[in-house]
Short mmCIF file of C-alpha atoms in Angstrom, two decimals:
data_model
loop_
_atom_site.label_atom_id
_atom_site.label_comp_id
_atom_site.label_asym_id
_atom_site.label_seq_id
_atom_site.Cartn_x
_atom_site.Cartn_y
_atom_site.Cartn_z
CA MET D 1 4.36 135.79 -133.00
CA LYS D 2 7.68 134.13 -133.36
CA GLY D 3 9.48 131.94 -130.67
CA PHE D 4 11.67 133.61 -128.21
CA THR D 5 14.12 133.00 -125.43
CA ARG D 6 13.27 133.56 -121.73
CA ARG D 7 15.88 134.55 -119.19
CA MET D 8 15.04 133.32 -115.57
CA VAL D 9 17.02 133.55 -112.36
CA LEU D 10 16.70 130.43 -110.26
CA LYS D 11 16.39 130.49 -106.40
CA SER D 12 20.10 129.56 -106.29
CA GLY D 13 20.82 132.53 -108.14
CA ALA D 14 21.83 130.72 -111.28
CA ILE D 15 20.71 131.93 -114.69
CA ARG D 16 18.95 129.76 -117.11
CA TYR D 17 17.62 130.48 -120.63
CA TYR D 18 14.47 128.83 -121.90
CA PRO D 19 13.80 128.66 -125.63
CA ILE D 20 9.97 129.03 -126.18
CA VAL D 21 8.42 127.87 -129.52
CA LEU D 22 4.88 128.43 -130.73
CA VAL D 23 3.17 125.17 -131.60
CA ASP D 24 -0.45 125.39 -132.76
CA GLY D 25 -0.75 128.82 -131.22
CA LYS D 26 0.56 127.67 -127.70
CA GLN D 27 3.75 128.36 -126.07
CA LYS D 28 5.99 125.20 -125.55
CA SER D 29 9.22 125.36 -123.56
CA LEU D 30 12.18 123.30 -124.98
CA GLY D 31 14.08 123.08 -121.72
CA GLY D 32 16.63 125.11 -119.86
CA PHE D 33 20.15 125.96 -120.97
CA LYS D 34 22.96 127.61 -119.06
CA LEU D 35 24.15 129.51 -122.15
CA LYS D 36 21.99 131.80 -124.05
CA LYS D 37 23.60 130.75 -127.32
CA ASP D 38 22.73 127.19 -126.70
CA ALA D 39 19.09 128.15 -126.07
CA GLU D 40 18.95 130.25 -129.27
CA ALA D 41 20.46 127.48 -131.36
CA ARG D 42 17.74 125.05 -129.89
CA LEU D 43 15.02 127.66 -130.77
CA LYS D 44 16.27 128.11 -134.27
CA ARG D 45 16.45 124.33 -134.88
CA ALA D 46 12.85 123.86 -133.52
CA GLU D 47 11.57 126.72 -135.87
CA LYS D 48 13.39 125.07 -138.78
CA ASP D 49 11.51 121.91 -138.05
CA LEU D 50 8.15 123.67 -137.68
CA ALA D 51 8.68 125.14 -141.11
CA THR D 52 9.56 121.78 -142.75
CA GLY D 53 6.85 119.92 -140.93
CA THR D 54 9.41 117.79 -138.96
CA TYR D 55 8.81 119.30 -135.36
CA GLY D 56 8.50 116.84 -132.67
CA ARG D 57 10.71 114.18 -134.25
CA GLU D 58 12.91 114.13 -131.24
CA GLU D 59 10.03 112.52 -129.27
CA LEU D 60 8.58 110.27 -132.12
CA THR D 61 9.00 106.53 -131.37
CA LEU D 62 9.21 103.84 -134.02
CA GLN D 63 5.71 102.72 -132.96
CA ALA D 64 4.18 106.13 -133.49
CA PHE D 65 5.99 106.45 -136.95
CA TYR D 66 4.79 103.08 -137.83
CA GLU D 67 1.21 104.08 -137.42
CA ARG D 68 1.64 106.86 -139.74
CA TRP D 69 3.66 104.93 -142.23
CA ILE D 70 1.29 101.97 -142.49
CA LYS D 71 -1.60 104.21 -142.96
CA ALA D 72 0.19 105.72 -146.04
CA LYS D 73 1.17 102.18 -147.34
CA GLU D 74 -2.45 100.90 -147.25
CA LYS D 75 -2.98 102.99 -150.29
CA SER D 76 -0.29 101.35 -152.43
CA LEU D 77 0.08 97.76 -151.16
CA LYS D 78 -1.92 94.74 -152.28
CA ALA D 79 -4.01 93.32 -149.55
CA SER D 80 -1.86 90.20 -149.24
CA SER D 81 1.39 92.29 -149.06
CA LEU D 82 -0.13 94.68 -146.56
CA ARG D 83 -0.93 91.74 -144.28
CA ASP D 84 2.58 90.46 -144.60
CA VAL D 85 4.10 93.79 -143.59
CA LYS D 86 1.71 94.29 -140.66
CA GLY D 87 2.41 90.81 -139.37
CA ALA D 88 6.14 91.42 -139.58
CA PHE D 89 5.92 94.63 -137.53
CA THR D 90 3.36 93.38 -135.04
CA VAL D 91 5.15 89.92 -134.32
CA HIS D 92 8.80 90.81 -134.66
CA ILE D 93 9.76 94.52 -135.03
CA LEU D 94 7.53 96.68 -132.66
CA PRO D 95 7.94 94.34 -129.54
CA VAL D 96 11.64 94.92 -129.78
CA LEU D 97 12.08 98.43 -131.23
CA GLY D 98 8.74 100.14 -131.07
CA SER D 99 9.30 102.23 -127.89
CA LYS D 100 12.70 103.39 -129.23
CA ARG D 101 12.87 107.07 -130.28
CA LEU D 102 13.16 107.19 -134.07
CA GLU D 103 15.81 109.74 -134.12
CA LYS D 104 18.03 107.69 -131.71
CA LEU D 105 17.67 104.41 -133.60
CA GLY D 106 21.19 103.54 -135.05
CA PRO D 107 22.82 100.85 -137.01
CA LEU D 108 23.81 98.93 -133.88
CA ASP D 109 20.23 98.84 -132.77
CA VAL D 110 19.12 97.41 -136.15
CA GLN D 111 21.98 94.94 -136.11
CA GLY D 112 21.24 93.79 -132.68
CA PHE D 113 17.67 93.32 -133.63
CA VAL D 114 18.54 91.18 -136.60
CA ASP D 115 20.96 89.02 -134.50
CA GLY D 116 18.08 88.67 -131.98
CA LEU D 117 15.95 87.20 -134.66
CA ALA D 118 18.77 84.71 -135.62
CA GLU D 119 19.02 83.71 -132.08
CA LYS D 120 15.34 82.78 -132.13
CA LYS D 121 16.16 80.34 -134.76
CA LEU D 122 14.10 82.24 -137.50
CA ALA D 123 14.87 81.07 -140.94
CA PRO D 124 17.30 83.32 -142.90
CA ALA D 125 14.66 84.00 -145.51
CA THR D 126 12.25 85.14 -142.93
CA ILE D 127 14.82 87.32 -141.17
CA GLY D 128 15.69 88.84 -144.49
CA LYS D 129 12.02 89.70 -145.13
CA VAL D 130 11.46 91.23 -141.86
CA TYR D 131 14.70 93.40 -142.11
CA ARG D 132 13.56 94.45 -145.57
CA TYR D 133 10.23 95.77 -144.27
CA LEU D 134 12.07 97.55 -141.47
CA ARG D 135 14.48 98.98 -144.01
CA SER D 136 11.55 100.24 -146.27
CA ALA D 137 9.98 102.06 -143.29
CA LEU D 138 13.18 103.76 -142.13
CA ARG D 139 14.02 104.86 -145.70
CA GLN D 140 10.51 106.50 -145.81
CA ALA D 141 11.29 108.26 -142.43
CA GLU D 142 14.34 109.68 -144.23
CA SER D 143 12.43 110.87 -147.06
CA TRP D 144 9.94 112.47 -144.73
CA ARG D 145 12.91 114.19 -142.95
CA LEU D 146 12.11 112.62 -139.61
CA ILE D 147 15.69 111.22 -139.50
CA GLU D 148 18.85 112.44 -141.14
CA ARG D 149 19.80 108.99 -142.44
CA ALA D 150 18.10 105.51 -142.42
CA PRO D 151 20.19 103.29 -139.96
CA THR D 152 20.17 100.35 -142.18
CA SER D 153 23.27 100.48 -144.22
CA GLY D 154 25.94 97.77 -143.61
CA ILE D 155 23.71 95.45 -141.72
CA ILE D 156 24.87 91.86 -141.77
CA LEU D 157 22.20 89.22 -142.35
CA PRO D 158 22.50 85.65 -141.61
CA ARG D 159 23.72 83.57 -144.54
CA SER D 160 20.89 81.69 -146.42
CA ASN D 161 21.89 78.26 -147.57
CA ARG D 162 19.76 77.95 -150.70
CA GLU D 163 18.23 74.51 -150.84
CA GLU D 164 18.17 72.76 -154.12
CA LEU D 165 14.84 73.25 -155.92
CA SER D 166 12.42 70.30 -155.59
CA PHE D 167 10.19 69.81 -158.58
CA LEU D 168 8.63 67.26 -160.87
CA LYS D 169 10.09 65.97 -164.02
CA PRO D 170 7.87 65.86 -167.19
CA GLU D 171 7.22 62.26 -166.94
CA GLU D 172 6.28 62.75 -163.31
CA ILE D 173 3.72 65.47 -164.34
CA VAL D 174 2.15 62.80 -166.70
CA GLN D 175 1.68 60.53 -163.66
CA LEU D 176 0.24 63.45 -161.53
CA LEU D 177 -2.29 64.37 -164.01
CA ALA D 178 -3.39 60.72 -164.50
CA LYS D 179 -4.38 60.74 -160.74
CA ALA D 180 -5.71 64.32 -160.39
CA ARG D 181 -9.40 65.10 -160.34
CA GLU D 182 -11.31 67.65 -162.53
CA PRO D 183 -11.15 70.64 -162.68
CA GLU D 184 -7.92 70.69 -160.71
CA ARG D 185 -6.31 68.29 -163.28
CA ILE D 186 -6.37 70.97 -166.07
CA LEU D 187 -5.25 73.61 -163.53
CA PHE D 188 -2.19 71.59 -162.59
CA ALA D 189 -1.53 71.07 -166.49
CA VAL D 190 -1.65 74.92 -166.93
CA LEU D 191 0.72 75.71 -163.96
CA ALA D 192 3.23 73.06 -165.13
CA MET D 193 3.17 74.03 -168.87
CA SER D 194 2.99 77.82 -168.52
CA GLY D 195 4.78 78.56 -165.23
CA LEU D 196 1.87 80.63 -163.87
CA ARG D 197 1.61 81.04 -160.20
CA LEU D 198 -1.53 79.60 -158.49
CA GLY D 199 -3.14 82.93 -158.01
CA GLU D 200 -2.66 83.81 -161.64
CA GLY D 201 -4.04 80.42 -162.85
CA LEU D 202 -7.09 80.75 -160.51
CA ALA D 203 -7.67 84.31 -162.08
CA LEU D 204 -7.75 83.12 -165.69
CA ARG D 205 -10.70 83.81 -167.97
CA TRP D 206 -11.34 82.33 -171.30
CA ARG D 207 -10.59 85.63 -172.99
CA ASP D 208 -7.14 85.46 -171.47
CA VAL D 209 -6.44 82.26 -173.54
CA ASP D 210 -5.78 83.22 -177.11
CA PHE D 211 -5.71 80.11 -179.37
CA ASP D 212 -5.12 82.18 -182.48
CA MET D 213 -2.02 83.85 -181.17
CA ASN D 214 -0.96 80.83 -179.08
CA ALA D 215 -0.60 82.89 -175.82
CA ILE D 216 -2.00 83.09 -172.32
CA ARG D 217 -2.32 86.54 -171.06
CA VAL D 218 -1.63 87.14 -167.41
CA GLU D 219 -3.51 90.42 -166.49
CA ARG D 220 -4.54 89.76 -162.90
CA THR D 221 -4.26 87.45 -159.97
CA TRP D 222 -6.52 86.18 -157.17
CA SER D 223 -6.20 85.61 -153.51
CA ARG D 224 -8.71 85.09 -150.59
CA VAL D 225 -7.48 88.19 -149.03
CA GLY D 226 -7.52 90.70 -151.77
CA GLY D 227 -9.82 89.03 -154.33
CA PHE D 228 -9.02 89.90 -157.93
CA THR D 229 -6.06 92.37 -158.29
CA GLU D 230 -3.57 93.38 -160.89
CA PRO D 231 -0.23 91.56 -160.81
CA LYS D 232 2.17 92.68 -158.13
CA THR D 233 4.82 94.11 -160.60
CA ARG D 234 4.75 95.40 -164.02
CA THR D 235 6.77 92.48 -165.25
CA SER D 236 4.10 90.07 -163.89
CA ARG D 237 1.61 91.26 -166.42
CA ARG D 238 2.67 89.35 -169.40
CA ALA D 239 1.90 86.91 -172.25
CA VAL D 240 3.12 83.38 -171.99
CA VAL D 241 3.37 80.95 -174.99
CA LEU D 242 0.59 78.54 -175.08
CA LEU D 243 2.18 75.21 -175.93
CA PRO D 244 0.34 73.24 -178.63
CA SER D 245 -0.40 70.22 -176.27
CA LEU D 246 -1.78 72.52 -173.64
CA ALA D 247 -3.79 74.35 -176.26
CA ASP D 248 -5.37 70.96 -177.33
CA THR D 249 -6.19 70.25 -173.58
CA LEU D 250 -7.79 73.57 -173.08
CA ARG D 251 -9.92 73.18 -176.28
CA GLU D 252 -11.29 69.87 -175.03
CA TYR D 253 -11.82 71.32 -171.63
CA TYR D 254 -13.85 74.41 -172.97
CA GLN D 255 -17.55 73.89 -172.51
CA GLY D 256 -18.59 77.12 -173.96
CA GLY D 257 -19.78 80.28 -172.12
CA PRO D 258 -19.02 84.04 -171.97
CA PRO D 259 -15.46 85.29 -172.51
CA ASP D 260 -15.32 86.39 -168.88
CA ALA D 261 -16.08 83.20 -167.35
CA LEU D 262 -13.41 81.66 -165.19
CA LEU D 263 -11.44 78.63 -166.44
CA PHE D 264 -11.31 77.19 -162.89
CA SER D 265 -14.52 77.63 -161.04
CA HIS D 266 -17.67 75.79 -160.07
CA ASP D 267 -19.95 78.69 -161.11
CA GLY D 268 -17.79 80.63 -163.56
CA ARG D 269 -17.54 83.60 -161.24
CA GLN D 270 -15.78 82.35 -157.94
CA PRO D 271 -12.32 80.71 -158.29
CA LEU D 272 -11.57 77.41 -156.89
CA ASP D 273 -10.52 77.53 -153.27
CA PRO D 274 -6.75 77.72 -152.97
CA GLY D 275 -6.73 75.50 -149.83
CA ASN D 276 -8.80 72.80 -151.30
CA THR D 277 -6.78 72.93 -154.50
CA ARG D 278 -3.65 72.37 -152.59
CA ARG D 279 -5.09 69.42 -150.78
CA ARG D 280 -6.28 67.91 -154.21
CA PHE D 281 -2.67 68.36 -155.37
CA TYR D 282 -1.19 66.42 -152.39
CA ALA D 283 -3.78 63.74 -152.79
CA ALA D 284 -2.77 63.33 -156.65
CA LEU D 285 0.83 63.18 -155.57
CA ASN D 286 0.19 60.44 -153.05
CA ALA D 287 -1.99 58.52 -155.61
CA ALA D 288 0.83 58.64 -158.03
CA GLU D 289 3.31 57.73 -155.36
CA LEU D 290 5.43 60.88 -156.14
CA LYS D 291 7.72 62.71 -153.85
CA HIS D 292 6.03 65.49 -151.79
CA VAL D 293 6.52 69.01 -153.46
CA THR D 294 4.42 72.08 -153.29
CA ILE D 295 2.08 73.33 -155.93
CA HIS D 296 4.43 76.19 -156.62
CA SER D 297 7.00 73.53 -157.74
CA LEU D 298 4.96 73.20 -160.90
CA ARG D 299 6.38 76.64 -161.80
CA HIS D 300 9.99 75.22 -161.21
CA THR D 301 9.09 72.39 -163.51
CA TYR D 302 8.26 74.70 -166.30
CA ALA D 303 11.39 76.68 -165.72
CA SER D 304 13.57 73.50 -165.71
CA VAL D 305 11.94 72.33 -168.97
CA LEU D 306 12.53 75.72 -170.62
CA LEU D 307 16.16 75.81 -169.69
CA ALA D 308 16.82 72.27 -170.77
CA SER D 309 15.16 73.31 -174.04
CA GLY D 310 17.64 76.03 -174.64
CA ALA D 311 15.80 79.11 -173.26
CA SER D 312 17.74 82.02 -172.24
CA ILE D 313 17.72 83.49 -168.67
CA VAL D 314 16.05 86.66 -170.16
CA GLY D 315 13.54 84.66 -172.03
CA LEU D 316 12.71 82.60 -168.96
CA GLN D 317 12.50 85.81 -166.85
CA ARG D 318 9.92 87.28 -169.14
CA SER D 319 7.82 83.99 -169.19
CA LEU D 320 7.88 83.78 -165.45
CA GLY D 321 7.24 87.43 -164.76
CA HIS D 322 10.17 88.02 -162.55
CA ALA D 323 11.26 91.61 -161.87
CA SER D 324 14.68 91.09 -163.22
CA ALA D 325 16.97 88.57 -164.92
CA VAL D 326 19.20 88.75 -161.98
CA MET D 327 16.26 87.23 -159.79
CA THR D 328 15.73 84.54 -162.25
CA LEU D 329 19.46 83.67 -162.45
CA ASP D 330 19.66 83.69 -158.66
CA VAL D 331 16.84 81.14 -158.46
CA TYR D 332 17.54 78.80 -161.44
CA SER D 333 21.45 79.02 -161.92
CA HIS D 334 22.10 75.56 -160.89
CA LEU D 335 19.49 74.28 -163.46
CA LEU D 336 21.45 76.40 -166.05
CA GLU D 337 24.64 74.62 -165.15
CA GLU D 338 22.88 71.17 -165.39
CA SER D 339 21.57 72.11 -168.79
CA VAL D 340 24.99 73.31 -170.30
CA GLU D 341 26.04 69.69 -171.24
CA SER D 342 23.35 69.29 -173.99
CA SER D 343 24.14 72.85 -175.23
CA ALA D 344 27.97 71.96 -175.31
CA LEU D 345 27.08 68.94 -177.57
CA LYS D 346 25.04 71.15 -179.92
CA ALA D 347 28.05 73.72 -179.94
CA ASP D 348 30.31 70.86 -180.94
CA GLN D 349 28.00 69.93 -183.83
CA LEU D 350 28.14 73.46 -184.98
CA PHE D 351 32.00 73.49 -184.89
CA THR D 352 32.40 70.17 -186.69
CA GLY D 353 29.34 70.33 -188.98
CA ALA D 354 27.07 67.54 -190.06
CA GLU D 355 30.03 65.63 -191.62
CA GLY D 356 32.33 66.44 -188.87
CA THR D 357 34.72 68.26 -191.14
CA LEU D 358 33.82 71.97 -190.67
CA VAL D 359 36.74 72.84 -188.37
CA ARG D 360 40.02 70.97 -188.62
CA PHE D 361 43.04 71.75 -186.75
CA GLN D 362 46.46 71.26 -188.44
CA LYS D 363 49.03 68.93 -186.76
CA ARG D 364 51.98 70.78 -185.39
CA GLU D 365 55.33 69.82 -186.92
CA SER D 366 57.76 68.72 -184.26
CA GLY D 367 59.84 71.70 -183.12
CA GLU D 368 57.10 74.20 -183.79
CA ASN D 369 56.76 76.94 -181.10
CA ARG D 370 54.02 75.95 -178.62
#
């Protein structure tokens, strides 16, 4: 049985038309209309939504949609990423927009939400992350045909004033390692001389260190939330050049054992605790009387040294496992500018040659066209 339009005469004598649609075998009224054509148009739209599985979207709130969406995302997101997304929605998004009907949510609502976050003095980077999570959800709503178009285009985000990266210089790394305890000392050396993230370093097994090929293979990462998992992106799974001095350090550090044994563990199976590792890092900084930086800054140290040594942005991107060279350039462009002076001197040597006579410019005669 298909839907139909019911004609009714009210007590006042007025005529109303009620479109009736069948939902799960039950009749559901879609409201009253003065004109029959309007009732039939509403009925036709409802039947189309039922056929495409989008019926009921008029009443669907962002809160109700989020519950469906996050259930689907649980199958694809890493545990740490899932925690971040849920936190952003629970703390920031749903308290403000959760009760709004999804279909009625417009760009001005999203812009007002973003402006509200700025008024709360949230950091621009935090606002950008929260907005990206909301945008991802609303784009999925568009893909599921719950809305005609995601209302996230043209949103103006607060300007992010990128702070200059803070990291240690190579000579400061030497001072740090001199004050660090084992086995964290070797871990700090690996992070500084290979650019690995902390989770990637904690997940290293001895079979990931290829002394013959002079490479460290990054095939997984570790966190307290998700345990051992594959790297977040395809480019994060990579091989990093094993520097000779780091190779010598790791050979001395190796005490034998199975290939699957962890490099940084008290029992070979459970990685060092990240919290304790960070505390040991700060303790070594204080003991060496060095400036306060985060353990992630060791990755920036590696990047700065590679750029100063002539590495290209693409080469650095591959070493760091960034998703794109644009991302690498965005983070380290100022370091590239700082390292151009030495490159310019090398370029001058190529132009002039070892004897300084490779390129000569003839003197112009007076009166020559200039």
